[in-house]
Coordinates of C-alpha atoms and ligand atoms in Angstrom, one line a residue:
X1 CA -60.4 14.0 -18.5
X2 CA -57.6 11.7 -18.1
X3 CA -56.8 11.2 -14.4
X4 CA -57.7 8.2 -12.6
X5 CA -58.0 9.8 -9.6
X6 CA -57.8 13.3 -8.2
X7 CA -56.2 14.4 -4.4
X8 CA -57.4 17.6 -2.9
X9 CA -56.2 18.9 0.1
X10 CA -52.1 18.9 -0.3
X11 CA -50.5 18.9 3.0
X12 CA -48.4 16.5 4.1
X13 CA -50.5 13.7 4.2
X14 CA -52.4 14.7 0.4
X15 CA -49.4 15.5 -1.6
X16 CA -47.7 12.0 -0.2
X17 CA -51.0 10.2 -1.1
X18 CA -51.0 12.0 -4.6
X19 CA -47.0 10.8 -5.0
X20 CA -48.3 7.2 -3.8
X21 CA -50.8 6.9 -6.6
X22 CA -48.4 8.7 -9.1
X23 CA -45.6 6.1 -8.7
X24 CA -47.6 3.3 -9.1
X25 CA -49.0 4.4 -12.8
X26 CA -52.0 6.3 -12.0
X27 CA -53.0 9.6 -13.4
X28 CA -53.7 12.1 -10.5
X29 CA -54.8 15.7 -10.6
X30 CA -54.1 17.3 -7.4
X31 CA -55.7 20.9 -6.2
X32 CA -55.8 22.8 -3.4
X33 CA -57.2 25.8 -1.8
X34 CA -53.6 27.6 -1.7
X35 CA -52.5 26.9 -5.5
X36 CA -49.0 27.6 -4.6
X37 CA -49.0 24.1 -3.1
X38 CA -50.1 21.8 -6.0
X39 CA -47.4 24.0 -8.4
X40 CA -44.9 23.2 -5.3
X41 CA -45.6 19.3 -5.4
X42 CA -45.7 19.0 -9.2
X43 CA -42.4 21.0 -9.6
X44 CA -40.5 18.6 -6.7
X45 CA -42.0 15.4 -7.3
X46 CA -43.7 15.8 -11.2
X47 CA -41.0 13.3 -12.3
X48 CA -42.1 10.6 -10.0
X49 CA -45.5 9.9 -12.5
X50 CA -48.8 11.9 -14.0
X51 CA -49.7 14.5 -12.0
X52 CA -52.4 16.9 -13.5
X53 CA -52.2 20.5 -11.6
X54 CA -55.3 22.2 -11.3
X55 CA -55.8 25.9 -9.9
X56 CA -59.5 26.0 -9.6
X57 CA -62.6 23.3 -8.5
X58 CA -64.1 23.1 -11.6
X59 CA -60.7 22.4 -13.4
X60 CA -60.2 19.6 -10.8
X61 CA -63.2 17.9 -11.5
X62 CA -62.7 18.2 -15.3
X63 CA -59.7 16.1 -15.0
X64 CA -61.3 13.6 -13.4
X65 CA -62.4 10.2 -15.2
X66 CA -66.1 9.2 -14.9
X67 CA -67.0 7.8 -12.3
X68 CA -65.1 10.2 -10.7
X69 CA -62.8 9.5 -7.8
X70 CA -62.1 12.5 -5.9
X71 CA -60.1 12.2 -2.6
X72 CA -60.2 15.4 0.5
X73 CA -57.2 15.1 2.8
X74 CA -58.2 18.3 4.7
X75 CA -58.4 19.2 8.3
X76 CA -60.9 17.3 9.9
X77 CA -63.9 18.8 10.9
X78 CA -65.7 22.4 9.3
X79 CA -62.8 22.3 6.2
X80 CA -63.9 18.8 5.3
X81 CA -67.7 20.1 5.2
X82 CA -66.5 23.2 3.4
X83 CA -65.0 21.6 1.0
X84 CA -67.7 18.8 0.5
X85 CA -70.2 22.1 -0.2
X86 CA -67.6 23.3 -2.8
X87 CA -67.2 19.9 -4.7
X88 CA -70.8 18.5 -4.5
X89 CA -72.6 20.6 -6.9
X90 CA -70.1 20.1 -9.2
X91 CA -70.5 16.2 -9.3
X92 CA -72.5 13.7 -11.2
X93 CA -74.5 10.7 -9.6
X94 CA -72.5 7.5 -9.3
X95 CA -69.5 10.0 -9.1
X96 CA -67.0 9.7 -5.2
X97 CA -65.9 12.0 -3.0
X98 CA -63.4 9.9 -0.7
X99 CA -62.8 11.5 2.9
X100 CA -59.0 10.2 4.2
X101 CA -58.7 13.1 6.6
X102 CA -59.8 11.4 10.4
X103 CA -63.5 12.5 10.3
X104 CA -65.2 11.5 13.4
X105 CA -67.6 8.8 12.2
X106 CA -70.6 10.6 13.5
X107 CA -69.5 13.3 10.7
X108 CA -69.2 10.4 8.1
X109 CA -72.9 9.1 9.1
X110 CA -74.6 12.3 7.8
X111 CA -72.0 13.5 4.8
X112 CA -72.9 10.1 3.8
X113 CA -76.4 10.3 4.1
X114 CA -76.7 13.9 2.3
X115 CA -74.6 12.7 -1.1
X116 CA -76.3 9.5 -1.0
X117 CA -79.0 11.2 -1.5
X118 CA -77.8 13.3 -4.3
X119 CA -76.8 10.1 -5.5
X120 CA -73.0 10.6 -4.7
X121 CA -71.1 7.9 -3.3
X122 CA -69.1 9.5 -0.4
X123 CA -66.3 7.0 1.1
X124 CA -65.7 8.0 4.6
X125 CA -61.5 6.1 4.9
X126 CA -59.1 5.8 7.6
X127 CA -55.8 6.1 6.2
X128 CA -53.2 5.2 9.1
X129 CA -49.3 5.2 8.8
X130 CA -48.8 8.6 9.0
X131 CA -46.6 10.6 6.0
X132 CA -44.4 8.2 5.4
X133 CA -47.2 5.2 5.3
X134 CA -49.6 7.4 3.0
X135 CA -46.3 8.0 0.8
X136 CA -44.4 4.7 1.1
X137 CA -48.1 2.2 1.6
X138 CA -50.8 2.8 4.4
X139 CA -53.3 0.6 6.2
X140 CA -56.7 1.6 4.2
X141 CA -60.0 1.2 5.5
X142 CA -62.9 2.5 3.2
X143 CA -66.3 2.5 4.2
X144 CA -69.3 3.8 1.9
X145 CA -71.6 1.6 -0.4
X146 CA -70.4 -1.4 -1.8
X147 CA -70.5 -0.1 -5.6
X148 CA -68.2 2.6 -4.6
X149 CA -65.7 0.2 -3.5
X150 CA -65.7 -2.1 -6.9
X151 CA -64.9 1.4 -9.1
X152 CA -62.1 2.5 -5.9
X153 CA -60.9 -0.7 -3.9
X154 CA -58.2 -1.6 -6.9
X155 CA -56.8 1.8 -6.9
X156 CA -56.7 1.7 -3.3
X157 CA -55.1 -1.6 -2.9
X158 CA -52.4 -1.0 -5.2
X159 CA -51.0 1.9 -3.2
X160 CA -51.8 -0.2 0.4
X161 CA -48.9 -1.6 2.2
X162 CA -48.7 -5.0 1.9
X163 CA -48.5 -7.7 4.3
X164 CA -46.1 -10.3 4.9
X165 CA -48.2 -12.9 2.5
X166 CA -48.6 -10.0 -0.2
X167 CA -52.1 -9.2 0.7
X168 CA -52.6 -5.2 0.2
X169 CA -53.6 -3.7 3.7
X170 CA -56.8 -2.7 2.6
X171 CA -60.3 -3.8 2.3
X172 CA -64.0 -2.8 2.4
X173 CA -65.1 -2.4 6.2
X174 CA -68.6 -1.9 5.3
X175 CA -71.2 0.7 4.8
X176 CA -71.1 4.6 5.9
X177 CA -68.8 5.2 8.4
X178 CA -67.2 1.7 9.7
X179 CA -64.0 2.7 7.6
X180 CA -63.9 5.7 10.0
X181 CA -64.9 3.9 13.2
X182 CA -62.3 1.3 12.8
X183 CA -59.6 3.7 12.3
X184 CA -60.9 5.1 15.4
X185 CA -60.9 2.4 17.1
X186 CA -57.4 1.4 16.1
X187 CA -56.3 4.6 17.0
X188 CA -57.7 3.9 20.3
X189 CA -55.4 0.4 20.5
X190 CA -52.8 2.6 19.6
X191 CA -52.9 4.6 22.5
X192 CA -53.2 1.2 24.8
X193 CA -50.3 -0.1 23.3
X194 CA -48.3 3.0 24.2
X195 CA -49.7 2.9 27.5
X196 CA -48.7 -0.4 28.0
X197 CA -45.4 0.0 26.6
X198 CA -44.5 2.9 28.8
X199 CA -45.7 0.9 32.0
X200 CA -43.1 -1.5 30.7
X201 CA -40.3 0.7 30.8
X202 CA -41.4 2.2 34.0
X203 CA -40.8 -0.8 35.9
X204 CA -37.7 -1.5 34.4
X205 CA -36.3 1.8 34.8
X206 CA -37.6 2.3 38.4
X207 CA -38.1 -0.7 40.2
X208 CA -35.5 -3.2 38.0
X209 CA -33.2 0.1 37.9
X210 CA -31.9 -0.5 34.5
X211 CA -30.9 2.1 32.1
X212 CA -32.8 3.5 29.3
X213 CA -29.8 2.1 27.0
X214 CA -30.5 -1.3 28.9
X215 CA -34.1 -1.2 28.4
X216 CA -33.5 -0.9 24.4
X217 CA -31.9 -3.7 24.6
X218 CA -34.5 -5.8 26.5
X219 CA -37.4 -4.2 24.1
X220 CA -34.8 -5.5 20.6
X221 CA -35.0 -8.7 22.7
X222 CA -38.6 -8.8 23.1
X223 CA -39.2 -7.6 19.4
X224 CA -37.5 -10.7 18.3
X225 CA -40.5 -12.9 20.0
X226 CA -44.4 -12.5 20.6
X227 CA -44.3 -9.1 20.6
X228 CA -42.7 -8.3 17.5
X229 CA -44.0 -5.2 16.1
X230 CA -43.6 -1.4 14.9
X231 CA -44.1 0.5 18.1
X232 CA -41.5 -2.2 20.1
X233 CA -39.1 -1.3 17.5
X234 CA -39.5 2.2 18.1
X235 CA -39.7 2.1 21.5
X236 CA -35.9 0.3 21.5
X237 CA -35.2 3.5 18.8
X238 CA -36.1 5.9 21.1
X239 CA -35.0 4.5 24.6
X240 CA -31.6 4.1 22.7
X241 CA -30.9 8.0 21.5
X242 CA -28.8 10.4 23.6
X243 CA -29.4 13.8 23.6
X244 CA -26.8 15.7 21.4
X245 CA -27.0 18.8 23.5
X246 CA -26.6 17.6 26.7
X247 CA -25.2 13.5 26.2
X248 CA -28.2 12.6 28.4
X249 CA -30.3 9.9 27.6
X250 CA -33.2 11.8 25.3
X251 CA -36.2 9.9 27.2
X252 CA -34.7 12.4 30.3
X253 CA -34.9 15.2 28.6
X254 CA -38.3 15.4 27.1
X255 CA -41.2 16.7 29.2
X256 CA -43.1 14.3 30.8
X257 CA -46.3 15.7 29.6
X258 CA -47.7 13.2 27.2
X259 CA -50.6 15.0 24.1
X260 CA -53.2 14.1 22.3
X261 CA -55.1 14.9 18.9
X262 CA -58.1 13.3 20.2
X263 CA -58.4 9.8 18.4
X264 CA -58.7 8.1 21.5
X265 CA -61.1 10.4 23.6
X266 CA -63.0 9.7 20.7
X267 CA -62.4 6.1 20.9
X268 CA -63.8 5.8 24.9
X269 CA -66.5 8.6 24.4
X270 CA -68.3 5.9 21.9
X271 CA -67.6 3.4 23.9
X272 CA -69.5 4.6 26.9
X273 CA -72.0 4.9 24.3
X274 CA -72.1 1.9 23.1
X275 CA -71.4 0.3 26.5
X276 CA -68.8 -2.0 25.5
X277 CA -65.9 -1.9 28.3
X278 CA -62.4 -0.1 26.8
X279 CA -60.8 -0.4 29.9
X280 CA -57.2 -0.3 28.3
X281 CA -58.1 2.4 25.9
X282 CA -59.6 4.7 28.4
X283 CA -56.4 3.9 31.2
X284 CA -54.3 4.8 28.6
X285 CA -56.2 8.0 27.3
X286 CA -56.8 9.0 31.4
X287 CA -52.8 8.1 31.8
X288 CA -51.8 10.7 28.9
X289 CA -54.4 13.1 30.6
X290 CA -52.6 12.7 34.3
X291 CA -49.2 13.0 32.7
X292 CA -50.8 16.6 31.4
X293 CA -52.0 17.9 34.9
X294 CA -49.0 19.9 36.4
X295 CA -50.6 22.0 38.6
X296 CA -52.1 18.6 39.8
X297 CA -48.6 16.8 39.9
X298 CA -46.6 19.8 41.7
X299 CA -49.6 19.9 44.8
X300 CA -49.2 16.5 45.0
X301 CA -45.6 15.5 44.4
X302 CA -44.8 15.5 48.5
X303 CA -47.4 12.7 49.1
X304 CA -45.8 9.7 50.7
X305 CA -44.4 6.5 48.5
X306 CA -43.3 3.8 49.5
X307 CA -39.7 3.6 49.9
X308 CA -37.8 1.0 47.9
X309 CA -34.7 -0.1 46.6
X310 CA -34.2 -0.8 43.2
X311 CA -34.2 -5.1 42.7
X312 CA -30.9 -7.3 42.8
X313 CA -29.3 -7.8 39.7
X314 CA -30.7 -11.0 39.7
X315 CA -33.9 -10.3 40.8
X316 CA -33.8 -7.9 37.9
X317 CA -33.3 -10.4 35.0
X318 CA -36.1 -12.4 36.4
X319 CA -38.7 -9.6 36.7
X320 CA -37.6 -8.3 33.2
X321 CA -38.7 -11.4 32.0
X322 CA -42.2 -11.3 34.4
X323 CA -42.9 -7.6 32.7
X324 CA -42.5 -9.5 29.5
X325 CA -45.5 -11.5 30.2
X326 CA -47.9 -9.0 32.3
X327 CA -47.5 -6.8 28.8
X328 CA -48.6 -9.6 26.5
X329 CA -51.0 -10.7 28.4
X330 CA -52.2 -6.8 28.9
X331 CA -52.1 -6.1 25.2
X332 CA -54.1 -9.5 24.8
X333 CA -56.4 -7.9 26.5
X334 CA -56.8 -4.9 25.2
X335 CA -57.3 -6.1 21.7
X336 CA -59.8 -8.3 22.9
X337 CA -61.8 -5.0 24.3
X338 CA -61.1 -3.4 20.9
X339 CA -62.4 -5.8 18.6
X340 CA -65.7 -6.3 20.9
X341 CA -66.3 -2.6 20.7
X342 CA -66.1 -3.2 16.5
X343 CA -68.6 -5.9 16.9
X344 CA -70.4 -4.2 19.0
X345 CA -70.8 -0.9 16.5
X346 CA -71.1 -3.2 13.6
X347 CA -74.0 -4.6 15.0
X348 CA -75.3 -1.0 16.1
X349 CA -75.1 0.1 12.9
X350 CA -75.5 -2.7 10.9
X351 CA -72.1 -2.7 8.7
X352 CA -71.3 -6.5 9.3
X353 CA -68.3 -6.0 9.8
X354 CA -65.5 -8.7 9.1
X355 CA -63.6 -9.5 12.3
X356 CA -60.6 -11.1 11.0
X357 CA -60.3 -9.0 8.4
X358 CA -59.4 -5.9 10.4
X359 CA -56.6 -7.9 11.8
X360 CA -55.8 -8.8 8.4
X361 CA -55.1 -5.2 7.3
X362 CA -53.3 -3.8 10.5
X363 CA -51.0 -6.1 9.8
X364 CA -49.2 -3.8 7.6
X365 CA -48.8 -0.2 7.1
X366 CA -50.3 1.3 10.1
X367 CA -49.1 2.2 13.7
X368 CA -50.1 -1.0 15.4
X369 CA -48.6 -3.1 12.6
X370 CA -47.4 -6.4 14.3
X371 CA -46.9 -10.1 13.7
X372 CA -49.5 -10.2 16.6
X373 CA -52.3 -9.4 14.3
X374 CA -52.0 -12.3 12.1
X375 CA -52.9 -14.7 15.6
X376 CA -56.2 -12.7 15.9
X377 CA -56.7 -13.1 11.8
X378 CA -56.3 -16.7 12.8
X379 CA -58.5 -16.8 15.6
X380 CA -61.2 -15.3 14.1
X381 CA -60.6 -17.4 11.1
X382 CA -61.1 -20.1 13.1
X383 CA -64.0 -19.4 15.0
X384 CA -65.9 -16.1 13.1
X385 CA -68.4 -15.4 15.8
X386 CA -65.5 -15.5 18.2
X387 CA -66.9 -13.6 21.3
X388 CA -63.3 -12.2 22.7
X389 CA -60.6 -13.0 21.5
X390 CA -59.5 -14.2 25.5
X391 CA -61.8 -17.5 24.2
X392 CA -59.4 -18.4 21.6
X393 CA -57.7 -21.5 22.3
X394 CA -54.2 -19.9 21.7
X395 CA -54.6 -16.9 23.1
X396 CA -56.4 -18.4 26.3
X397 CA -53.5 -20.6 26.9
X398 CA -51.0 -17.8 26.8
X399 CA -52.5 -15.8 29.0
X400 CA -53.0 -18.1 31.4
X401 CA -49.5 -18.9 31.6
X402 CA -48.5 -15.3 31.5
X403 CA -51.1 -15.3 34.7
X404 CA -48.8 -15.6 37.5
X405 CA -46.3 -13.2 36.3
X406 CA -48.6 -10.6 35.2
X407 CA -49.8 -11.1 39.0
X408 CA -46.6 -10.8 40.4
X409 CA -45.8 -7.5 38.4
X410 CA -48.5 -5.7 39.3
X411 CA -48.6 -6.5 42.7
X412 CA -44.3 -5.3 42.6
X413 CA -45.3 -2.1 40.6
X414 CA -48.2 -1.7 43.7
X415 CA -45.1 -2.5 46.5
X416 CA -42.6 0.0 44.6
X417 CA -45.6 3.1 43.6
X418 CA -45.2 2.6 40.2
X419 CA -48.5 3.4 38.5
X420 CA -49.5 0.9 36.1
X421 CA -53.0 2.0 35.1
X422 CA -52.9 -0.4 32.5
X423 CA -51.5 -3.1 33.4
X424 CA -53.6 -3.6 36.5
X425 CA -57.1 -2.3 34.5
X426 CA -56.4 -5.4 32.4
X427 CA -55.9 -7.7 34.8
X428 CA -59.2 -7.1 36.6
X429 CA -60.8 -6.8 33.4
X430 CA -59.0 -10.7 32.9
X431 CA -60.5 -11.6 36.4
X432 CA -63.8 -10.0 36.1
X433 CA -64.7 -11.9 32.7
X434 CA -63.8 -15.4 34.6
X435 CA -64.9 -14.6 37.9
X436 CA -68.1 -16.9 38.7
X437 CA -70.0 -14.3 40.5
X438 CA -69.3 -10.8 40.4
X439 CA -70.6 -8.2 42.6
X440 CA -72.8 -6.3 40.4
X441 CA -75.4 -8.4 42.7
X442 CA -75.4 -6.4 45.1
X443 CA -74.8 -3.1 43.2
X444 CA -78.8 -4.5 42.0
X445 CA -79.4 -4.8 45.4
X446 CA -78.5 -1.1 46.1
X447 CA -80.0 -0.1 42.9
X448 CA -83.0 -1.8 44.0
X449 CA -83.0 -0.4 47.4
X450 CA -82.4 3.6 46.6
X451 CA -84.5 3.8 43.2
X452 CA -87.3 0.4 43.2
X453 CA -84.9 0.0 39.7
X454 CA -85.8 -3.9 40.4
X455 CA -83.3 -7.0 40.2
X456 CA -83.6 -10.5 38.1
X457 CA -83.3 -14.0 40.5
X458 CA -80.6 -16.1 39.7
X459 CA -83.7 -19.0 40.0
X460 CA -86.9 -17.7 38.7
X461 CA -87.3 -15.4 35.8
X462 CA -89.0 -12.1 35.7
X463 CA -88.1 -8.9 37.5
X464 CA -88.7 -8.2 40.9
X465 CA -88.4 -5.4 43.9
X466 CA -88.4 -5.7 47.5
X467 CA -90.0 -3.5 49.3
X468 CA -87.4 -2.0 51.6
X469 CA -89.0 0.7 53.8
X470 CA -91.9 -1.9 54.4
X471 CA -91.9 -5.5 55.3
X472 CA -89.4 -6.6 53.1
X473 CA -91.2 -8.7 51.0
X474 CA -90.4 -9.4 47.5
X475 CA -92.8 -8.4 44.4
X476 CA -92.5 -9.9 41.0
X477 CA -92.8 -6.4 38.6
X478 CA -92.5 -8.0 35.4
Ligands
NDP1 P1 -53.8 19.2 7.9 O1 -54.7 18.5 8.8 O2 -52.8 20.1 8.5 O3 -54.6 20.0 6.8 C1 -54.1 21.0 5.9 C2 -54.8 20.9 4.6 O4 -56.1 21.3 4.8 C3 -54.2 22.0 3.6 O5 -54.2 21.4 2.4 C4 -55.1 23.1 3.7 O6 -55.1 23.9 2.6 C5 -56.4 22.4 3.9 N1 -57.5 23.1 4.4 C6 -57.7 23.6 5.7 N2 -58.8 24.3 5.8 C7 -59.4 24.3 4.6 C8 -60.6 24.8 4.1 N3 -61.5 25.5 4.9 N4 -60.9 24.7 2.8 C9 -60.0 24.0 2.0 N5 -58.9 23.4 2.4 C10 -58.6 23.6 3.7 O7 -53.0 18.2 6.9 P2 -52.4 16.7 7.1 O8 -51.8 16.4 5.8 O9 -51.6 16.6 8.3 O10 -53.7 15.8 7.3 C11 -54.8 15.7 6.4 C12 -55.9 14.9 7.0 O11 -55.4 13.6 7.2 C13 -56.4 15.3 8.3 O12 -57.8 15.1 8.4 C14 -55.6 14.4 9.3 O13 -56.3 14.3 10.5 C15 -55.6 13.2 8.5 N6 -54.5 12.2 8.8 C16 -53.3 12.7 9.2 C17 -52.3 11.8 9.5 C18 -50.9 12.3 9.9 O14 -50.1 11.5 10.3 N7 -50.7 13.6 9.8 C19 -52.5 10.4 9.5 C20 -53.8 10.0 9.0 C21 -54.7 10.9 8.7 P3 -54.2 25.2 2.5 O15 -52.9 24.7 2.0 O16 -54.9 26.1 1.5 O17 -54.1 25.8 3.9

């Protein structure tokens, strides 16, 4: 045995995985079901390090060091148990089996459970970045026991991207599946981000009436301040490309019909569950879903807008600026909602979770990498038990300055029938967390009316029902 660590699975994301750990000294055997592959990635990219082909399982696991380290980059789902089944029995206790494929966490829970009780540590990982993060460094977020990660976590972190103060972009996120959950919850932040990107450009394209070209600019603008990060940068990328085949701008010529793996349905679906509001996640997800709808869109397309002209060209400058402000302050937001939903499950499940370590390791590596997420390491830094991130003293202080403008944009993008699902969802989430009295009073008092579900006074403790259909009179239940 003479390999460090072993890859199976040798698609795209495996065999750059495999490279990753190859160029930076380790030994790796590498398998996979269709051998052709692992004699295709040794003969391209043998001379990059060790790599230690192997045809069959139990020629895999032979090359493996004890304990051994054995990573599946399959297709989620059945393959990953299939191949779980095929690997297990040829294990020994303390020995890993390392899941980076994106395993819903439910899946993790009970693949965990059943090695653990075989005595094999099985690491349920998010690995985001896509190819050229697993090749080049990826955000890394193991979960599993906490021995596993002492024997793993240096391997790991020496292939992690590393952020801006050299820290590798990885880190234990606790037991069983929070490695998972987190990746799925980032993956949900993701899709916000996007959201609230494309918002951004929707307003400027059809209520400030700029041009896609003009737009990259104002996003390389905007990358150069608060919102400095990967998907801004690609945003300008892509707003900036023409078409080769027709010299059209290429944002015209792709179909509006925005798809989905499934991340962030994932991502809402739990949080219902775990009743922690995602508003800017599920907008966004809902968004991608509308955009999908054509027989929807075509019935509807004759419905009445309002009619508008695009703004002045000063008027234009100054809203630019406004959108500027609504998307901070909307991204604020929806981190805030992320985060509580990953206190929330760490709670659920009991995988004390560190807060501020998340933000730590998005920093690099992965989609949502941005100079954003070092404020919330800060904040949470600052104040652990944080309990949104919209009560940090910086954060608080920019979004209430951004208040007005975000305001004034979504009340334009109303006036012009620009949907801004995102932008608005965040706002009222904004003014629902400060309001002083929301109306879920009387939603009680309907509740309460309908079903006897009973209501708590704002001045006496207990519960109590009214007793509609008689007299009226109030009852204390409880
Ligand atoms: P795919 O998801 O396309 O999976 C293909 C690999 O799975 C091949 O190696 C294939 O083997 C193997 N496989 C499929 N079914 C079985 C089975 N029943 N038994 C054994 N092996 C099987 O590959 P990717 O590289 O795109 O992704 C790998 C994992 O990483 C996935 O879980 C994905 O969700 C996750 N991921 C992907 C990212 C990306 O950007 N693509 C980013 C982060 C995570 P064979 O060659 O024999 O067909």
């Amino acid at each position: 045995a003479t390999a460090q660590i072993g890859v199976t699975g040798l698609a795209v994301m495996g065999s750059n995985l495999a490279r990753n750990f190859a160029r930076h000294g380790h030994t790796v055997a590498v398998h996979n079901r269709t051998y052709a592959k692992t004699t295709a990635l040794v003969e391209e990219h043998g001379r990059e390090g060790n790599f230690v082909p192997a045809e069959s399982a139990e020629d895999f696991v032979a090359a493996l060091e004890k304990p051994r380290r054995l990573i599946i980059m399959v297709k989620a789902g059945d393959p990953t148990d299939a191949v779980i089944d095929e690997f297990a029995p040829l294990l020994d206790e303390g020995d890993m089996i390392i899941d980076g494929g994106n395993a819903h966490f439910a899946d993790t829970r009970r693949r965990e459970k059943a090695l653990r009780e075989k005595g094999i540590h099985f690491v349920g990982t998010g690995i985001s970045g896509g190819e050229e993060g697993a090749l080049n460094g990826p955000a890394i977020m193991p979960g599993g026991s906490e021995e596993s990660y002492k024997a793993l976590g240096p391997l790991l972190e020496s292939i992690a991207a590393k952020a801006e103060d050299g820290a590798p972009c990885c880190v234990h996120v606790g037991p069983d599946a929070a490695g998972h959950f987190v990746k799925m919850v980032h993956n949900g932040i993701e899709y916000a981000d996007m959201q609230l990107i494309a918002e951004a450009y929707d307003l400027l394209r059809n209520v400030a009436g700029f041009t896609p070209a003009r737009i990259a600019e104002t996003f390389r603008g905007w990358n150069a301040g608060r919102l400095d990060s990967y998907l801004i940068e690609i945003t300008a990328e892509v707003l900036a490309h023409t078409d080769a085949a027709t010299g059209r701008p290429f944002v015209d010529v792709v179909a509006d019909e925005a798809e989905q793996k499934g991340t962030g349905r994932w991502t809402v679906q739990t949080a219902l569950d775990l009743g922690t509001p995602v508003s800017g996640i599920a907008e966004a997800v809902f968004a991608r879903s509308v955009s999908g709808h054509r027989d929807l869109r075509a019935a509807a397309r004759e419905l009445p807008g309002p009619r508008r002209e695009f703004l002045s060209a000063d008027e234009a400058e100054a809203f630019a600026a406004r959108v500027e402000e609504a998307l901070y302050a909307s991204k604020v937001v929806s981190y805030a909602q992320g985060w509580n939903m990953i206190a929330a499950a760490s709670a659920e499940y009991g995988w004390d979770i560190d807060l501020g370590a998340m933000a730590a390791i998005w920093r690099g590596g992965c989609i949502i990498r941005a100079a954003f997420l070092d404020r919330i390491r800060s904040a949470f830094a600052a104040d652990p038990a944080l309990p949104t991130l919209l009560a940090d003293k910086g954060f608080a202080e920019e979004v209430g300055r951004a208040q007005d403008a975000w305001r004034s944009v979504v009340t334009t993008a109303v006036a012009h029938g620009v949907p801004t699902p995102g932008f608005s969802a965040a706002l009222a989430y904004y003014d629902a967390l400060r309001a002083e009295r929301l109306p879920a009073a009387l939603t009680q008092g309907q509740r309460d009316f309908f079903g006897a579900h009973t209501y708590r006074r704002v001045d006496r403790e207990g519960s109590f029902h009214t007793r509609w259909s008689g007299e009226r009179d109030e009852e204390r239940t409880a």
